[in-house]
CSV table of C-alpha atoms in Angstrom, one decimal:
chain,number,residue,atom,x,y,z
A,42,MET,CA,33.9,37.7,42.5
A,43,LYS,CA,32.2,40.5,45.0
A,44,GLU,CA,30.5,41.4,41.8
A,45,HIS,CA,28.6,38.2,41.2
A,46,TYR,CA,27.9,37.3,45.4
A,47,THR,CA,26.2,41.5,45.7
A,48,ARG,CA,24.0,40.3,42.4
A,49,LEU,CA,23.0,37.0,43.6
A,50,PHE,CA,22.3,38.0,47.0
A,51,GLU,CA,20.3,41.2,45.5
A,52,TYR,CA,18.3,38.5,43.5
A,53,ASN,CA,18.0,36.5,46.7
A,54,LEU,CA,16.2,40.0,48.6
A,55,TRP,CA,14.1,39.7,45.8
A,56,ALA,CA,12.7,36.4,44.8
A,57,ASN,CA,12.4,36.3,48.5
A,58,LYS,CA,10.7,39.9,48.7
A,59,GLU,CA,8.3,38.7,46.2
A,60,PHE,CA,7.2,36.1,47.9
A,61,SER,CA,7.0,37.6,50.9
A,62,GLU,CA,4.0,39.7,49.2
A,63,ALA,CA,2.6,36.9,47.4
A,64,VAL,CA,1.6,35.6,51.2
A,65,ARG,CA,0.6,38.4,52.6
A,66,VAL,CA,-2.2,39.2,50.1
A,67,ASN,CA,-3.2,35.4,49.9
A,68,PRO,CA,-4.8,33.4,52.7
A,69,PHE,CA,-3.3,29.5,52.9
A,70,GLU,CA,-4.6,26.9,54.2
A,71,ASN,CA,-1.5,24.9,53.9
A,72,GLN,CA,1.2,25.0,56.6
A,73,GLN,CA,4.2,23.6,55.1
A,74,ILE,CA,3.8,27.2,53.3
A,75,LEU,CA,4.5,29.1,56.2
A,76,LYS,CA,6.9,26.3,58.0
A,77,LEU,CA,9.2,26.1,54.4
A,78,ILE,CA,9.5,29.9,54.8
A,79,SER,CA,10.5,30.0,58.2
A,80,HIS,CA,12.9,27.3,57.2
A,81,ILE,CA,14.3,29.6,54.8
A,82,ALA,CA,14.4,32.7,57.2
A,83,ASN,CA,15.7,30.2,60.0
A,84,ALA,CA,18.6,28.9,57.4
A,85,GLN,CA,19.4,32.7,56.0
A,86,VAL,CA,20.6,33.8,59.9
A,87,ILE,CA,22.1,30.4,60.7
A,88,TRP,CA,24.9,30.3,57.8
A,89,LEU,CA,24.9,34.3,58.8
A,90,SER,CA,26.1,33.1,62.5
A,91,ARG,CA,28.8,30.9,62.2
A,92,LEU,CA,30.2,33.0,59.7
A,93,LYS,CA,30.4,36.2,62.4
A,94,LYS,CA,30.7,32.8,64.5
A,95,GLU,CA,28.2,33.9,66.5
A,96,GLU,CA,25.5,31.3,68.4
A,97,PRO,CA,22.6,31.3,65.7
A,98,SER,CA,19.4,33.0,67.5
A,99,VAL,CA,16.9,30.0,65.8
A,100,GLY,CA,18.1,26.7,64.5
A,101,VAL,CA,16.7,24.8,61.5
A,102,TRP,CA,12.9,24.3,61.7
A,103,ASP,CA,11.6,26.7,64.3
A,104,GLU,CA,8.3,28.2,63.0
A,105,HIS,CA,6.9,31.0,63.4
A,106,GLU,CA,3.8,33.6,62.4
A,107,VAL,CA,3.4,34.6,60.0
A,108,HIS,CA,4.8,38.6,59.1
A,109,GLU,CA,7.5,37.5,62.1
A,110,ALA,CA,8.4,34.9,59.4
A,111,LEU,CA,8.3,37.1,56.5
A,112,ASP,CA,10.4,40.2,58.5
A,113,MET,CA,12.9,37.5,59.3
A,114,LEU,CA,12.8,36.5,55.8
A,115,GLU,CA,13.8,40.4,53.8
A,116,SER,CA,15.4,41.1,57.6
A,117,SER,CA,18.0,37.9,56.5
A,118,SER,CA,18.5,38.9,53.4
A,119,GLN,CA,19.5,42.2,53.6
A,120,ASP,CA,21.7,40.9,56.6
A,121,TRP,CA,23.7,38.8,53.8
A,122,LEU,CA,23.7,41.9,51.3
A,123,ASP,CA,25.2,44.3,54.3
A,124,TYR,CA,28.3,41.0,55.3
A,125,ILE,CA,29.1,40.6,51.3
A,126,TYR,CA,29.7,44.2,51.5
A,127,SER,CA,32.2,44.5,54.0
A,128,GLU,CA,33.9,41.2,54.6
A,129,GLU,CA,36.4,38.6,52.5
A,130,LEU,CA,35.2,36.0,50.3
A,131,GLU,CA,37.7,33.3,49.1
A,132,GLU,CA,38.6,32.7,52.5
A,133,ASN,CA,38.2,29.0,54.3
A,134,VAL,CA,36.2,28.9,57.5
A,135,SER,CA,34.9,26.5,60.4
A,136,TYR,CA,31.6,26.7,61.6
A,137,LYS,CA,29.6,23.5,63.5
A,138,ASN,CA,26.4,22.6,62.2
A,139,SER,CA,23.5,22.0,63.8
A,140,LYS,CA,24.7,18.1,65.3
A,141,GLY,CA,27.3,19.9,66.3
A,142,GLU,CA,29.7,18.5,63.6
A,143,GLU,CA,32.7,20.5,62.7
A,144,PHE,CA,33.2,21.5,59.3
A,145,GLU,CA,35.7,23.7,56.9
A,146,ASN,CA,34.0,25.4,53.8
A,147,MET,CA,34.9,28.7,51.8
A,148,VAL,CA,32.9,31.4,52.4
A,149,SER,CA,31.7,31.8,49.1
A,150,ASP,CA,30.1,27.8,49.0
A,151,ILE,CA,28.4,29.0,51.4
A,152,LEU,CA,27.3,31.9,49.9
A,153,THR,CA,26.1,29.7,46.3
A,154,HIS,CA,24.5,27.4,49.2
A,155,VAL,CA,22.7,30.4,50.5
A,156,VAL,CA,21.2,30.7,47.9
A,157,ASN,CA,20.7,27.8,46.1
A,158,HIS,CA,18.8,27.2,48.9
A,159,GLY,CA,16.9,29.6,48.9
A,160,THR,CA,15.9,29.2,45.5
A,161,HIS,CA,15.2,25.3,45.8
A,162,THR,CA,12.6,25.8,48.9
A,163,ARG,CA,11.3,28.8,47.5
A,164,GLY,CA,9.9,26.6,44.5
A,165,GLN,CA,8.8,23.9,47.2
A,166,ILE,CA,6.5,26.7,48.0
A,167,ALA,CA,5.6,27.7,44.7
A,168,TYR,CA,4.2,24.3,44.4
A,169,LEU,CA,1.7,24.3,47.8
A,170,LEU,CA,1.2,27.9,46.9
A,171,ARG,CA,-0.9,26.7,43.5
A,172,GLU,CA,-1.8,23.0,45.2
A,173,GLU,CA,-4.2,26.4,46.8
A,174,ASP,CA,-4.7,28.0,43.5
A,175,ILE,CA,-2.8,31.1,44.1
A,176,ASP,CA,-0.6,32.8,41.6
A,177,PRO,CA,3.2,32.0,42.4
A,178,PRO,CA,5.9,35.2,41.7
A,179,ALA,CA,8.0,34.1,38.9
A,180,CYS,CA,11.2,34.1,40.7
A,181,ASP,CA,13.9,33.2,38.3
A,182,PHE,CA,17.5,34.7,37.9
A,183,ILE,CA,16.4,36.2,34.1
A,184,PHE,CA,13.1,37.8,35.8
A,185,TYR,CA,15.2,39.4,38.0
A,186,THR,CA,17.2,40.4,35.8
A,187,ARG,CA,14.3,41.4,33.9
A,188,THR,CA,13.9,44.8,36.2
């Protein structure tokens, strides 16, 4: 199980780095791109905080300056890998969502959610980059496996 999630979060880190680089080197106009990058980073920080029983340092839709958002995106991706290396993934965890509602899920279900959320949101960013005539990186999982 750990191997599976380690691989998925290594992919997540790789894909986030690819998008970070694309955004760093290509000026863009649509601020929705930055909003979505910030959102992926925020979500990664929030979900990891929930698992660690800590208060999140960001809100779901907080917006950050480009370099801050990209740094947070990459560092939070690495933080997830560090968590997976050291924690039990089959236990249940209780947490509150951003509305204060209480839930309980298996850690592995949360891990799957975080990776899928990042993939989905990167797809939205790719669409917005294309609208600005910027080629987004090819970041499907299969491309990661070929590196």
